[in-house]
C-alpha positions as MATLAB code, in Angstrom:
seq = 'XXXXXXXXXXXXXXXXXXXXXXXXXXXXXXXXXXXXXXXXXXXXXXXXXXXXXXXXXXXXXXXXXXXXXXXXXXXXXXXXXXXXXXXXXXXXXXXXXXXXXXXXXXXXXXXXXXXXXXXXXXXXXXXXXXXXXXXXXXXXXXXXXXXXXXXXXXXXXXXXXXXXXXXXXXXXXXXXXXXXXXXXXXXXXXXXXXXXXXXXXXXXXXXXXXXXXXXXXXXXXXXXXXXXXXXXXXXXXXXXXXXXXXXXXXXXXXXXXXXXXXXXXXXXXXXXXXXXXXXXXXXXXXXXXXXXXXXXXXXXXXXXXXXXXXXXXXXXXXXXXXXXXXXXXXXXXXXXXXXXXXXXXXXXXXXXXXXXXXXXXX';
ca = [
     -51.096   55.474   44.445;
     -52.882   57.399   47.217;
     -56.346   58.916   46.932;
     -54.729   62.363   46.762;
     -52.592   61.566   43.709;
     -54.027   62.112   40.207;
     -54.638   59.088   38.020;
     -52.513   60.126   35.039;
     -53.808   57.350   32.808;
     -57.425   58.309   33.532;
     -56.629   61.970   32.885;
     -55.063   61.051   29.548;
     -58.166   59.096   28.527;
     -60.411   61.978   29.605;
     -58.305   64.437   27.605;
     -58.560   62.227   24.517;
     -62.316   61.972   24.975;
     -62.746   65.735   25.250;
     -60.615   66.205   22.124;
     -62.670   63.656   20.224;
     -59.693   61.335   19.774;
     -60.706   58.440   21.996;
     -61.900   55.337   20.146;
     -63.225   52.867   22.681;
     -63.870   50.163   20.091;
     -60.343   50.277   18.673;
     -61.703   51.074   15.209;
     -58.862   51.529   12.697;
     -57.775   55.061   11.840;
     -55.484   55.953    8.929;
     -53.935   59.024   10.561;
     -54.047   60.829    7.198;
     -56.332   63.656    8.300;
     -54.278   64.196   11.456;
     -51.154   64.633    9.335;
     -52.944   66.920    6.894;
     -54.075   69.152    9.745;
     -50.500   69.377   11.042;
     -49.196   70.399    7.619;
     -52.004   72.940    7.273;
     -51.255   74.431   10.701;
     -47.545   74.743    9.887;
     -47.624   75.562    6.167;
     -46.095   78.839    5.016;
     -46.285   78.505    1.211;
     -49.851   77.216    0.771;
     -52.958   78.639    2.444;
     -56.743   78.307    2.244;
     -59.128   81.099    1.282;
     -62.082   80.379    3.536;
     -64.729   82.435    1.711;
     -63.778   80.851   -1.612;
     -63.996   77.413    0.009;
     -67.570   78.179    1.110;
     -68.520   79.418   -2.354;
     -66.854   76.450   -4.023;
     -68.646   74.021   -1.717;
     -72.009   75.448   -2.758;
     -71.138   75.346   -6.463;
     -69.675   71.845   -6.331;
     -72.677   70.480   -4.444;
     -75.050   71.951   -7.025;
     -73.076   70.509   -9.934;
     -72.791   67.079   -8.327;
     -76.526   67.013   -7.720;
     -77.203   68.113  -11.291;
     -74.937   65.423  -12.735;
     -76.250   62.817  -10.240;
     -72.677   61.932   -9.326;
     -72.408   58.527   -7.625;
     -70.222   55.393   -7.551;
     -72.043   54.300  -10.719;
     -70.361   57.210  -12.530;
     -67.011   55.489  -11.972;
     -68.112   51.959  -12.844;
     -69.920   53.057  -15.998;
     -66.739   54.197  -17.754;
     -65.886   51.978  -20.717;
     -62.341   51.261  -19.498;
     -63.135   50.356  -15.911;
     -63.911   46.701  -15.080;
     -67.310   45.522  -16.316;
     -68.594   43.241  -13.566;
     -71.237   41.872  -15.917;
     -68.461   40.309  -17.987;
     -65.814   39.278  -15.440;
     -65.813   37.661  -12.009;
     -65.692   39.705   -8.821;
     -62.247   38.260   -8.102;
     -60.985   39.381  -11.521;
     -62.407   42.859  -10.894;
     -60.546   43.088   -7.569;
     -57.323   41.944   -9.241;
     -57.748   44.560  -11.968;
     -58.371   47.397   -9.504;
     -55.434   46.285   -7.346;
     -53.090   46.235  -10.349;
     -54.426   49.535  -11.620;
     -53.768   51.356   -8.352;
     -50.492   49.586   -7.797;
     -49.325   51.423  -10.939;
     -51.482   54.533  -10.652;
     -48.850   57.267  -10.541;
     -47.008   59.903  -12.573;
     -48.560   60.282  -16.017;
     -47.934   63.991  -16.593;
     -45.847   65.116  -19.523;
     -44.182   68.328  -20.653;
     -44.951   67.448  -24.258;
     -47.995   68.580  -26.217;
     -51.187   66.523  -26.363;
     -50.104   65.314  -29.785;
     -46.641   64.176  -28.689;
     -47.186   62.991  -25.121;
     -47.352   59.343  -24.070;
     -50.640   57.812  -25.199;
     -52.210   54.380  -25.653;
     -54.405   53.479  -28.594;
     -57.170   51.065  -27.656;
     -60.562   50.281  -29.141;
     -60.135   52.953  -31.757;
     -59.429   55.729  -29.245;
     -56.350   57.510  -27.980;
     -55.977   57.596  -24.204;
     -53.638   59.800  -22.127;
     -52.900   60.323  -18.443;
     -54.520   57.930  -15.989;
     -56.649   56.499  -18.784;
     -53.530   55.409  -20.666;
     -52.753   53.096  -17.737;
     -56.229   51.572  -17.679;
     -56.316   51.218  -21.467;
     -52.893   49.548  -21.432;
     -54.042   47.021  -18.848;
     -57.221   46.199  -20.777;
     -55.282   45.882  -24.026;
     -52.756   43.551  -22.404;
     -55.525   41.263  -21.120;
     -57.082   41.224  -24.600;
     -53.700   40.179  -25.984;
     -53.359   37.317  -23.510;
     -50.798   38.934  -21.197;
     -51.803   38.104  -17.577;
     -50.862   41.540  -16.317;
     -53.245   41.389  -13.311;
     -51.937   38.016  -12.065;
     -49.514   38.151   -9.119;
     -47.916   34.860  -10.235;
     -46.940   36.611  -13.461;
     -45.376   39.529  -11.571;
     -43.065   37.167   -9.688;
     -41.834   35.397  -12.842;
     -38.642   37.275  -13.699;
     -38.364   35.498  -17.048;
     -41.911   36.299  -18.160;
     -42.612   39.651  -16.501;
     -39.675   41.731  -17.701;
     -39.116   45.397  -18.402;
     -39.402   44.675  -22.132;
     -42.778   43.003  -21.583;
     -43.945   45.989  -19.544;
     -42.860   48.276  -22.375;
     -45.003   46.154  -24.690;
     -47.977   46.313  -22.311;
     -47.755   50.105  -22.141;
     -46.456   50.759  -25.648;
     -47.196   54.252  -26.817;
     -48.618   55.485  -30.090;
     -46.161   58.393  -29.822;
     -42.408   58.576  -29.332;
     -42.738   59.235  -25.590;
     -42.569   56.226  -23.280;
     -44.637   55.807  -20.124;
     -42.682   57.425  -17.243;
     -41.044   55.391  -14.464;
     -41.393   51.954  -16.085;
     -38.577   50.403  -13.975;
     -40.295   51.696  -10.836;
     -43.603   50.216  -11.981;
     -41.935   46.849  -12.515;
     -40.478   47.066   -8.993;
     -43.978   47.714   -7.596;
     -45.313   44.617   -9.362;
     -42.425   42.500   -8.095;
     -42.838   43.586   -4.488;
     -46.619   43.208   -4.537;
     -46.352   39.731   -6.014;
     -43.987   38.672   -3.266;
     -46.136   40.128   -0.466;
     -49.313   38.568   -1.841;
     -47.499   35.213   -2.061;
     -46.167   35.396    1.504;
     -49.237   36.807    3.285;
     -52.363   36.574    1.157;
     -52.229   33.306   -0.789;
     -51.366   35.150   -3.998;
     -54.618   37.060   -4.438;
     -55.692   40.572   -3.390;
     -59.215   39.372   -2.490;
     -57.663   37.800    0.593;
     -56.082   41.155    1.436;
     -59.497   42.829    1.168;
     -61.051   40.119    3.337;
     -58.346   40.633    5.969;
     -59.551   44.210    6.505;
     -62.893   42.913    7.878;
     -64.978   45.515    6.073;
     -62.928   48.487    7.261;
     -61.718   51.032    4.723;
     -59.206   52.436    7.222;
     -58.127   48.892    8.078;
     -57.400   48.105    4.423;
     -55.435   51.333    4.011;
     -53.363   50.402    7.062;
     -52.726   46.871    5.774;
     -51.539   48.252    2.448;
     -49.213   50.718    4.178;
     -47.924   48.090    6.594;
     -47.227   45.272    4.158;
     -46.359   47.026    0.876;
     -43.590   49.614    0.903;
     -44.806   50.940   -2.456;
     -48.095   51.957   -0.795;
     -46.385   53.450    2.287;
     -46.618   57.119    1.364;
     -45.179   58.669    4.539;
     -42.851   61.659    4.751;
     -41.124   63.886    7.294;
     -42.351   67.479    7.437;
     -40.665   70.402    9.198;
     -38.848   68.225   11.703;
     -41.971   66.507   13.046;
     -40.870   63.210   14.590;
     -43.963   61.314   13.509;
     -44.087   60.994    9.700;
     -46.947   62.606    7.823;
     -49.145   59.876    6.348;
     -50.552   60.775    2.934;
     -51.242   57.279    1.566;
     -52.713   58.514   -1.709;
     -52.615   55.245   -3.645;
     -53.633   53.097   -0.673;
     -56.686   55.281   -0.175;
     -57.569   55.429   -3.851;
     -57.401   51.633   -4.044;
     -60.055   51.444   -1.333;
     -62.056   54.164   -3.071;
     -61.907   52.384   -6.426;
     -63.048   49.110   -4.879;
     -65.940   50.947   -3.232;
     -66.868   52.571   -6.553;
     -66.344   49.438   -8.662;
     -68.667   47.365   -6.450;
     -70.923   50.348   -5.661;
     -70.522   49.818   -1.929;
     -71.352   46.115   -1.955;
     -69.439   42.810   -1.867;
     -65.709   43.593   -2.027;
     -66.593   47.299   -1.947;
     -68.611   47.156    1.268;
     -66.817   49.206    3.931;
     -68.400   50.245    7.220;
     -66.205   53.335    7.586;
     -65.798   54.589    4.017;
     -66.044   58.215    5.206;
     -62.619   57.843    6.845;
     -61.075   57.979    3.369;
     -59.874   61.508    2.609;
     -59.366   63.304   -0.666;
     -56.316   62.051   -2.548;
     -53.219   64.226   -2.431;
     -52.188   64.240   -6.080;
     -51.431   67.112   -8.466;
     -54.910   67.526  -10.003;
     -56.905   68.361   -6.857;
     -54.612   71.254   -5.785;
     -54.734   72.480   -9.384;
     -58.510   72.805   -9.533;
     -58.759   74.139   -5.977;
     -56.242   76.838   -6.921;
     -58.164   77.687  -10.095;
     -61.359   77.923   -8.009;
     -59.641   80.337   -5.611;
     -59.774   77.936   -2.653;
     -56.026   77.838   -2.090;
     -53.255   80.271   -2.849;
     -49.477   79.991   -2.983;
     -46.532   82.059   -1.882;
     -45.038   84.120   -4.749;
     -42.045   81.789   -5.077;
     -44.159   78.629   -5.234;
     -46.681   80.245   -7.574;
     -43.898   81.235   -9.973;
     -42.360   77.744   -9.854;
     -45.700   76.136  -10.744;
     -46.486   78.601  -13.529;
     -42.991   78.070  -14.981;
     -43.565   74.281  -14.770;
     -40.434   73.762  -12.713;
     -39.765   70.400  -11.092;
     -40.735   70.371   -7.407;
     -38.656   67.743   -5.577;
     -40.496   64.873   -3.937;
     -40.727   65.115   -0.163;
     -39.733   68.777   -0.013;
     -41.645   71.406    1.945;
     -43.475   72.750   -1.114;
     -44.577   69.335   -2.275;
     -45.826   68.337    1.180;
     -47.929   71.487    1.562;
     -49.593   70.978   -1.811;
     -50.721   67.585   -0.898;
     -60.779   68.537    3.679;
     -62.361   71.574    3.977;
     -64.592   71.478    0.850;
     -66.340   68.269    1.926;
     -66.866   69.584    5.439;
     -68.353   72.813    4.098;
     -70.746   70.929    1.796;
     -71.977   68.845    4.727;
     -72.338   71.973    6.882;
     -74.430   73.684    4.211;
     -76.410   70.570    3.274;
     -76.771   68.232    6.308;
     -77.591   64.680    5.339;
     -76.152   65.006    1.837;
     -74.908   61.650    0.580;
     -71.388   62.746   -0.265;
     -67.943   61.698    0.804;
     -64.390   62.731   -0.009;
     -64.136   59.998   -2.648;
     -67.005   61.284   -4.775;
     -65.765   64.830   -4.290;
     -62.279   63.868   -5.443;
     -63.578   61.957   -8.477;
     -65.773   64.942   -9.386;
     -62.968   67.495   -9.081;
     -60.596   65.326  -11.111;
     -63.146   64.917  -13.892;
     -63.943   68.626  -13.818;
     -60.356   69.829  -14.259;
     -59.912   67.394  -17.156;
     -63.086   68.750  -18.774;
     -61.780   72.301  -18.345;
     -58.504   71.343  -20.027;
     -60.237   69.525  -22.873;
     -62.437   72.564  -23.440;
     -59.340   74.736  -23.799;
     -60.072   76.913  -20.779;
     -57.194   78.972  -19.476;
     -56.038   77.426  -16.211;
     -52.924   77.533  -14.073;
     -50.877   74.324  -14.588;
     -50.495   71.671  -11.924;
     -47.295   71.303   -9.931;
     -44.769   68.830  -11.288;
     -43.183   66.178   -9.096;
     -42.016   62.900  -10.607;
     -42.856   60.264   -8.001;
     -44.388   56.821   -7.482;
     -46.710   58.299   -4.860;
     -49.099   60.080   -7.242;
];
């Protein structure tokens, strides 16, 4: 190359630097936010209302401060692992199992008739039915969080899983065969790569939240939540359950031990059906007439379609802009919004329903 010819490689590096995309230390990146920005830029059925986002950010920040929302809020729930009573390794195994199966609990039935788990004198629905079922199984001597058990096709059967998640109503937990398949695959991967225990998977990430998300997506197909959108060659990475696994570890250990991540702010909000629901009810997002009608009529929205992709980080950014130095990340914001929409439902407030997509991804 002569002195007169441009150094194309150097120009590419300079361009990346100016765009804020150059990482000289090769720190892991999940690519989730990049994909979300692409969908946002090309979405035609879902849009953001910027003024409402600013107002919501102010209101959410005030409420989170008032309620002193923190990782301890998560770990203090009676169903989540109590680290005073179990080992750290057992807590990691519980969280891994929980998020391995953390998908699709919505029901078209009434609160009285929908799938529910009775445990410790209470009736649990939705996500909490999963956690209650796991705790109940452990109490009954079923090693549901043990990867050796998942690989035993004679012991860990569909009938056993039905017993673990038996309902106190006539409705069964959705997607039980798919949940069994997730357990089987995870057991095999842990056996082949991580000496049969998820703590070794966490250790392999070297304290990086993004690194752990990438390991989960690389090694476990059931965590690889990637989809094609509008002909884009590179798949859109959503990685809801991989990210929430990292978030739950961070919350369970309150940022220490197996929850100590040096880049926890790289975790985004989790693209499920509850967060779009509350953001819509707060006026932060709005839908095209056709999509709005489909959601209000509780029609099934196919997995991987254009509507579903568009429904899946501006609030957090706005909070930080308004309140520099605030100790908040997308994880706490997501937990808060999820809890808030559940409280609104329990209080009988009139809200627009969430979209309905039956999927292992959320």
